[in-house]
Tab-separated table of C-alpha atoms in Angstrom:
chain	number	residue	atom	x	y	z
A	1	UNK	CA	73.190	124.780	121.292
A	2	UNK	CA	76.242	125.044	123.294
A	3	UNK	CA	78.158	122.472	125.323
A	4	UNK	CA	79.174	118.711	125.116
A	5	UNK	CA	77.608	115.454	124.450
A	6	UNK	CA	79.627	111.458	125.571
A	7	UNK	CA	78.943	109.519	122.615
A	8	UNK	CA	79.189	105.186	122.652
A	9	UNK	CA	80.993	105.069	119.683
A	10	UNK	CA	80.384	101.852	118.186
A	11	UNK	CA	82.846	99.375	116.347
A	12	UNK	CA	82.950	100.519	112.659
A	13	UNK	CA	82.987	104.560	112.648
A	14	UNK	CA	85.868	106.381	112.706
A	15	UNK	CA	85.452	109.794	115.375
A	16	UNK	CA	84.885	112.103	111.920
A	17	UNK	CA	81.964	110.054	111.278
A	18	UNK	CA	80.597	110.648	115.088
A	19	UNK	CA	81.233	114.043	114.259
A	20	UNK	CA	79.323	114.122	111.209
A	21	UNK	CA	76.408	112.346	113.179
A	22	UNK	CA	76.642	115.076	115.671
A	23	UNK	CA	75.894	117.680	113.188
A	24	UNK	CA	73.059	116.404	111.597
A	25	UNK	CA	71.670	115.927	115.083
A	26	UNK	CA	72.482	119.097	116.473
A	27	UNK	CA	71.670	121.313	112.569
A	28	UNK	CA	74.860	122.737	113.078
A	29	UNK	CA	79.106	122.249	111.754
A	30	UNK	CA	80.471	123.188	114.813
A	31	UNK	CA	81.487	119.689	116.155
A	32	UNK	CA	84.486	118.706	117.167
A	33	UNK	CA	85.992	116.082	119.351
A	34	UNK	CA	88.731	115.313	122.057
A	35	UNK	CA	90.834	111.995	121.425
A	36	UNK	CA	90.147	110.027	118.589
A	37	UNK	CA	89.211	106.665	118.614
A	38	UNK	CA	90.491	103.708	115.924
A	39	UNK	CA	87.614	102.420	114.216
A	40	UNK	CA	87.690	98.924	115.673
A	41	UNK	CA	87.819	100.109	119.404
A	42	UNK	CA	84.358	101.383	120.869
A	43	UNK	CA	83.836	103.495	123.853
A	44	UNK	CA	83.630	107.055	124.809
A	45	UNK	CA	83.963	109.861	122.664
A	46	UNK	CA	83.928	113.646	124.435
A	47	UNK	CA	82.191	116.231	121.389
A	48	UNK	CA	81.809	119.541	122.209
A	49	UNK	CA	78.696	121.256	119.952
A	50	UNK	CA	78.630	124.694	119.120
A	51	UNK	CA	81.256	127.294	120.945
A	52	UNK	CA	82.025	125.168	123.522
A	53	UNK	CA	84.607	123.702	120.617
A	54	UNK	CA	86.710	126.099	121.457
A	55	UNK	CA	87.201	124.939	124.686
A	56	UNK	CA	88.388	121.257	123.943
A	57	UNK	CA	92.155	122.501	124.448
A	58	UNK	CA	91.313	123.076	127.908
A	59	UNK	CA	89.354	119.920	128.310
A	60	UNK	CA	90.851	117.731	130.869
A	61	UNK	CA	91.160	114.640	129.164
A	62	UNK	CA	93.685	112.188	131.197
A	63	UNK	CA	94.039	109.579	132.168
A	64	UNK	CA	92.526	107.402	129.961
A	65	UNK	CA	91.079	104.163	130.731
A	66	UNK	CA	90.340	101.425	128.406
A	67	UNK	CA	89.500	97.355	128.651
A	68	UNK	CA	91.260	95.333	126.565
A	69	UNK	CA	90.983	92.074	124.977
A	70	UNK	CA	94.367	90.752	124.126
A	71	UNK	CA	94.874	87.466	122.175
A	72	UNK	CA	98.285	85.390	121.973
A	73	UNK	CA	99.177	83.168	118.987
A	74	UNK	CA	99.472	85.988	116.291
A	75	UNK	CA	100.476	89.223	115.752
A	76	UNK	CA	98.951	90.957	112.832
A	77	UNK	CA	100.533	94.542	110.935
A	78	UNK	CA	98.070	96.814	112.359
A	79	UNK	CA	98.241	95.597	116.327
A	80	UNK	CA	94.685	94.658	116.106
A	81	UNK	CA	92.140	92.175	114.786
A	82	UNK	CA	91.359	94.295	111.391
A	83	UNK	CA	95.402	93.521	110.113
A	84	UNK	CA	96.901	90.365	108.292
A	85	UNK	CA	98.501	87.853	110.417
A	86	UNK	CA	102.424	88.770	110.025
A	87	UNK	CA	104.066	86.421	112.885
A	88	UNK	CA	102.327	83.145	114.411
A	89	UNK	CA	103.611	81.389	117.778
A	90	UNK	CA	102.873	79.153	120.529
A	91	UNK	CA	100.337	81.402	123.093
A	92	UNK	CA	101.773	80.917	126.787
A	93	UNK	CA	99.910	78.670	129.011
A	94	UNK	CA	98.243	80.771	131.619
A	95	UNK	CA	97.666	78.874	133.900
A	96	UNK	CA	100.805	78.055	134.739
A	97	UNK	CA	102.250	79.524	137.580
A	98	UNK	CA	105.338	80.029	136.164
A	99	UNK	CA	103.918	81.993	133.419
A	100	UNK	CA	101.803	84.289	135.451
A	101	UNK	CA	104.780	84.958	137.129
A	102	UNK	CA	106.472	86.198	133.874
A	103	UNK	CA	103.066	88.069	133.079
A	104	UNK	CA	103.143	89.856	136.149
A	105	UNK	CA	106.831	90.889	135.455
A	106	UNK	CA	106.505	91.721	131.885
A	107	UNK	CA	103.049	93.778	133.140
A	108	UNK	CA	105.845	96.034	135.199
A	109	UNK	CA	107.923	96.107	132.327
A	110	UNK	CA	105.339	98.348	130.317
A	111	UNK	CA	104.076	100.563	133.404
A	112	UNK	CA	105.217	103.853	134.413
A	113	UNK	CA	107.391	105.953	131.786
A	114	UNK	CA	108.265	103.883	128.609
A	115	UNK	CA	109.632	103.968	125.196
A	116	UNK	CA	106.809	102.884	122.964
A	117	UNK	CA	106.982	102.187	118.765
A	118	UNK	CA	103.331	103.221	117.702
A	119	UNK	CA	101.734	100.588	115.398
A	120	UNK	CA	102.550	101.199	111.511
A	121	UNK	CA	99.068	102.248	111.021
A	122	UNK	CA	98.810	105.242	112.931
A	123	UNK	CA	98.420	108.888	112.367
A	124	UNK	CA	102.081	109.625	113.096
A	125	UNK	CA	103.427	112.053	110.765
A	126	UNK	CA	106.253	110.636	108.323
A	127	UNK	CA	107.676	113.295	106.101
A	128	UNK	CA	104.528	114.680	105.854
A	129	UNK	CA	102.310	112.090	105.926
A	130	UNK	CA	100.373	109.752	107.931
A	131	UNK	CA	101.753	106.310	108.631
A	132	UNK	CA	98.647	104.490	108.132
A	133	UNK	CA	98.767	106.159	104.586
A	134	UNK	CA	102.409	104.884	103.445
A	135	UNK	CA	101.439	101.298	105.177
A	136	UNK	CA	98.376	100.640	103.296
A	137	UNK	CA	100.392	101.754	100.004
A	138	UNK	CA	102.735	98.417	100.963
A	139	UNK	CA	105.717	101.073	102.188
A	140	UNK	CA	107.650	99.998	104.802
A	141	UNK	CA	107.323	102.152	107.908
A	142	UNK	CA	110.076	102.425	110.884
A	143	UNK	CA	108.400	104.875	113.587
A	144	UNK	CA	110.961	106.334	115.970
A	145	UNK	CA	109.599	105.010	119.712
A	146	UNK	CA	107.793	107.969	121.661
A	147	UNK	CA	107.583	108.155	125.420
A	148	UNK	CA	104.272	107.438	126.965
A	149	UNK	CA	103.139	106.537	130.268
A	150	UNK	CA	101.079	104.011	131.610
A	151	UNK	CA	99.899	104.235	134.896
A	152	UNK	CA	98.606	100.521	135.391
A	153	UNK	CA	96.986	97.407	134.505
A	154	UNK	CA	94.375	95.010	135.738
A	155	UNK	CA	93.900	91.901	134.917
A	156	UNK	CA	90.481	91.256	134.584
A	157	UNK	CA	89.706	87.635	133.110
A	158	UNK	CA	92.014	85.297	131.417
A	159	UNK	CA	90.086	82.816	128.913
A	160	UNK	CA	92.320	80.079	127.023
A	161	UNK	CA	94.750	82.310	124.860
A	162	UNK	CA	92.916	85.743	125.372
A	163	UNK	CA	93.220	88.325	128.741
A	164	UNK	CA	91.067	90.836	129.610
A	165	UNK	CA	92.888	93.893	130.627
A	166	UNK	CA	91.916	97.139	131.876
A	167	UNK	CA	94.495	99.584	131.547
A	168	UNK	CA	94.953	103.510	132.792
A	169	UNK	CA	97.292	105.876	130.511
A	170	UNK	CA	98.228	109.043	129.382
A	171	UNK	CA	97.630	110.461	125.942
A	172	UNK	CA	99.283	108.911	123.307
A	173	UNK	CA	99.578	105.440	124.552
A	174	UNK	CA	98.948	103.057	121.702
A	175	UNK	CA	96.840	100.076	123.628
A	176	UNK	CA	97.453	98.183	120.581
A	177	UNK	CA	101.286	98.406	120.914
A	178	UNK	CA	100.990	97.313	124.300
A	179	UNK	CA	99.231	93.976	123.101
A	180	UNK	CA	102.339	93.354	120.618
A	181	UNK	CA	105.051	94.281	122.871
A	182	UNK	CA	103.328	91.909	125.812
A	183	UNK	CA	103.209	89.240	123.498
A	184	UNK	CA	106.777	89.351	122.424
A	185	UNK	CA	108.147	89.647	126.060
A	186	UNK	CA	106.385	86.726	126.613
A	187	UNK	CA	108.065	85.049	123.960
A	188	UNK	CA	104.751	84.745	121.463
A	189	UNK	CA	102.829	87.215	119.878
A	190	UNK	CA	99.770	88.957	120.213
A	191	UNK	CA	97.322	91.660	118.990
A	192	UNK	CA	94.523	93.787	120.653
A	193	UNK	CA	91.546	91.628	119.674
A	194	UNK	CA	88.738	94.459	121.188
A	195	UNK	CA	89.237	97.653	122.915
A	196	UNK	CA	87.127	99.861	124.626
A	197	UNK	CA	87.485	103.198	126.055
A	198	UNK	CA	85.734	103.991	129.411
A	199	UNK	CA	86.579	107.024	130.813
A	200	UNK	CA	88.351	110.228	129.815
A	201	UNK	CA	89.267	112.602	132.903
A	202	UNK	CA	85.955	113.544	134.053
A	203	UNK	CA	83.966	111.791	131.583
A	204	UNK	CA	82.473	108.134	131.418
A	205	UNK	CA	80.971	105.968	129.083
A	206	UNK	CA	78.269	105.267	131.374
A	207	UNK	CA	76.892	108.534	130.810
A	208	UNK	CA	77.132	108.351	127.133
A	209	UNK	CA	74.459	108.324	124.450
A	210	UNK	CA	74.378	105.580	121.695
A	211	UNK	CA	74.770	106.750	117.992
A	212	UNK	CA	71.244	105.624	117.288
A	213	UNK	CA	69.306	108.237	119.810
A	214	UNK	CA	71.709	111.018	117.816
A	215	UNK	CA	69.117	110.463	115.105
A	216	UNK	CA	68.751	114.233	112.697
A	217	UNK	CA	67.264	116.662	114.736
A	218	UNK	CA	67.618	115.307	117.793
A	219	UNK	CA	69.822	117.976	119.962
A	220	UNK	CA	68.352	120.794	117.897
A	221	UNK	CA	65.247	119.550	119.278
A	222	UNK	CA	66.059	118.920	122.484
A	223	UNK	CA	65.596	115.239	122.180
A	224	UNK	CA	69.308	114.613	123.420
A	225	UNK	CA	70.655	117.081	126.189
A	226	UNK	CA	73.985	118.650	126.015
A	227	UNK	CA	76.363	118.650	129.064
A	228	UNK	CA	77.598	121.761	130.819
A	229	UNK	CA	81.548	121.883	130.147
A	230	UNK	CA	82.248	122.110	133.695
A	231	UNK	CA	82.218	118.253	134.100
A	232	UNK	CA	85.221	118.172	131.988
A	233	UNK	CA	86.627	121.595	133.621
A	234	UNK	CA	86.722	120.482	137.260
A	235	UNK	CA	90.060	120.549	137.446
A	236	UNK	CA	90.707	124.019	136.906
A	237	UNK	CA	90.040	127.132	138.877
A	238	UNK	CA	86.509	128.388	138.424
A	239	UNK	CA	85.521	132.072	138.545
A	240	UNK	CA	82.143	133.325	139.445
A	241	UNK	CA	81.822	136.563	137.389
A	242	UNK	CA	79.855	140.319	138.500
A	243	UNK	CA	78.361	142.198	136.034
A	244	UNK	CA	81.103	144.511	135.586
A	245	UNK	CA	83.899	141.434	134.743
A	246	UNK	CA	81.548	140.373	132.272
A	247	UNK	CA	81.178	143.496	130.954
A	248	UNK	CA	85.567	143.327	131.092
A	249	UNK	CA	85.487	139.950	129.347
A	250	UNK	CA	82.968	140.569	126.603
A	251	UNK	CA	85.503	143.584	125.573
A	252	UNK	CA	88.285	141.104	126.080
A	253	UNK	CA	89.977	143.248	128.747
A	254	UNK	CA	91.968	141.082	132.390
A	255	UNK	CA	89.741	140.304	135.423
A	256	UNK	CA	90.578	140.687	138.838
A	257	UNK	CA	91.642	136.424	139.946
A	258	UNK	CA	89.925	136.071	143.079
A	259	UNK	CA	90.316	132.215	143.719
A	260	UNK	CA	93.545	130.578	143.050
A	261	UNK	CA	94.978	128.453	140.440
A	262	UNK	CA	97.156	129.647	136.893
A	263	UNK	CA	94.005	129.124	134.790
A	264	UNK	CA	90.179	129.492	135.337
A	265	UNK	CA	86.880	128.718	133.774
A	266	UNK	CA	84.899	131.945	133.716
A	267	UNK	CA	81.436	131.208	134.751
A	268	UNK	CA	78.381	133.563	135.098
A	269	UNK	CA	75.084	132.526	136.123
A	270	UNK	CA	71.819	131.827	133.810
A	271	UNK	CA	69.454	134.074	135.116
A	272	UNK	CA	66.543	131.435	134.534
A	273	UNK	CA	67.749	128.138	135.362
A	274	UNK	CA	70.378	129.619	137.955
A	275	UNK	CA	72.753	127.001	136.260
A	276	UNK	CA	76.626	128.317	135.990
A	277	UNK	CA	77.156	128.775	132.586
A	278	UNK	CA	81.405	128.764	131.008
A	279	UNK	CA	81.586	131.961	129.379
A	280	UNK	CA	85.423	131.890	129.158
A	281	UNK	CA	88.955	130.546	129.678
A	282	UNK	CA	91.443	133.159	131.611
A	283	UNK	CA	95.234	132.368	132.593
A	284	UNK	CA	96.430	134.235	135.451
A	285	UNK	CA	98.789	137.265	135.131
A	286	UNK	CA	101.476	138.606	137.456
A	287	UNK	CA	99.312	140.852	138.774
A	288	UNK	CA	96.590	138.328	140.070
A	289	UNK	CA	94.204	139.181	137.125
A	290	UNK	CA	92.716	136.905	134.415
A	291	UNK	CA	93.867	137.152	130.819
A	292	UNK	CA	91.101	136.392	128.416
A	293	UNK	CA	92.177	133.434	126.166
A	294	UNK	CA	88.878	131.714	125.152
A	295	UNK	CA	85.789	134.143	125.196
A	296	UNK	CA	82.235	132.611	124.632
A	297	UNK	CA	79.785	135.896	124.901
A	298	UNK	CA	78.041	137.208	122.089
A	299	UNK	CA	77.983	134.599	119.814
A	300	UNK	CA	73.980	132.392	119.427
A	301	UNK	CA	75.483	129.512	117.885
């Protein structure tokens, strides 16, 4: 009952209700998950069941990719298709060369490093409280802009007023600010109409589950696998562990670092599948050992 599931999350839920899904599927409340999704936007969602929760600080979650839909004509308070209409103007005409031109520049403009206002309904933190909170109350909200990075866009299908986009970004890039702020460089407005996250580091949404195989019961009863962390882990150093290191790491005591890298997954083998098996998380020290920071022995959950 250990390890992570890729969940389709479909348009509606929010990621807590996933979560709550989760546990009645797996008969258990350790769920959590690794970057929320809105409610409107559908796509992957990375849950880790059981101890392997505690690893979802180390899960290598970037860069992000997500399609788009982005329509022109309207922008709307929210960034997206749920919000009221707040500004209406002429959408460009696409299919003018002349405009693609200016799409392809303004595209530039918002790659790379930028300064980016999140939407006002967002779960930035305003003295104390969440935007989306204080904008649903009718309170005006002025979000300082972040720095975020985008690493690039595609263009994937333009159809009268509405592009398809696929777009690759770090954490914390609002895709729905993107839509707004592409509108107004073009001299219109626009709002993310649908949005869809397809991959997550390691992870994809092709090898996700839908919400309606998570019926109750069905991890506890093996009716839905879970996935070995190490798909989401690849990135980092991985340590094959002797009897005596796990003997060293169930006591929470430094391992001798024989492979390189400043952090490792911990592995040991399952003596009846012959699977590795993440037992722990251990940062090198200065004298080439492995600190213990995440420990998963000893615990049936």
């Amino acid at each position: 009952m250990n390890g992570l599931l890729y969940v389709d999350k479909p348009v509606g839920l929010t990621s807590h209700d996933v979560v709550a899904i989760v546990r009645r599927a797996a008969r258990t409340k350790r769920v959590g998950h690794a970057g929320t999704l809105d409610p409107f936007a559908t796509g992957l969602l990375v849950v880790a069941v059981g101890m392997s929760t505690r690893l979802l600080p180390y899960v290598l979650a970037e860069p992000k990719v997500y399609d788009a839909v982005i329509r022109f004509g309207a922008e709307t308070d929210t960034d997206d298709a749920t919000g009221s209409t707040t500004v209406e103007r002429m959408a460009p005409d696409f299919g003018d060369p002349a405009v693609q031109a200016m799409l392809t520049h303004f595209i530039g403009t918002l790659t790379g490093r930028i300064a980016q206002v999140p939407p006002a309904y967002s779960a930035k933190h305003v003295d104390g409280e969440r935007s989306h909170a204080l904008a649903r109350r009718g309170q005006g909200v002025a979000l300082p802009p972040v720095e975020v990075t985008v690493h690039g866009w595609s263009l994937l299908e333009v159809v009268g007023n509405q592009l398809r986009v696929r777009i690759t970004c770090a954490g914390g890039t609002y895709v729905r600010a993107l839509a707004r702020d592409l509108g107004r460089a073009m001299g219109s407005a626009a709002h993310c109409l649908a949005l869809r996250r397809e991959r997550s580091g390691g992870a994809d949404v092709r090898d996700a589950v839908s919400v309606a195989a998570l019926r109750p019961g069905a991890i506890a009863e093996s009716l839905v696998a879970l996935r070995s962390p190490l798909d989401v882990l690849q990135e980092m150093a991985h340590e094959l562990l002797n009897e005596a290191a796990l003997r060293d790491l169930a006591q929470g005591r430094s391992i001798p670092a024989t492979v390189p890298g400043e952090r490792a997954a911990l592995l040991s083998v399952d003596p009846v599948t012959n699977a590795r098996m993440v037992v722990g998380i251990g940062s090198r020290t200065t004298n080439n050992r492995w600190q213990p920071k995440v420990v998963l022995l000893g615990d049936a959950s």
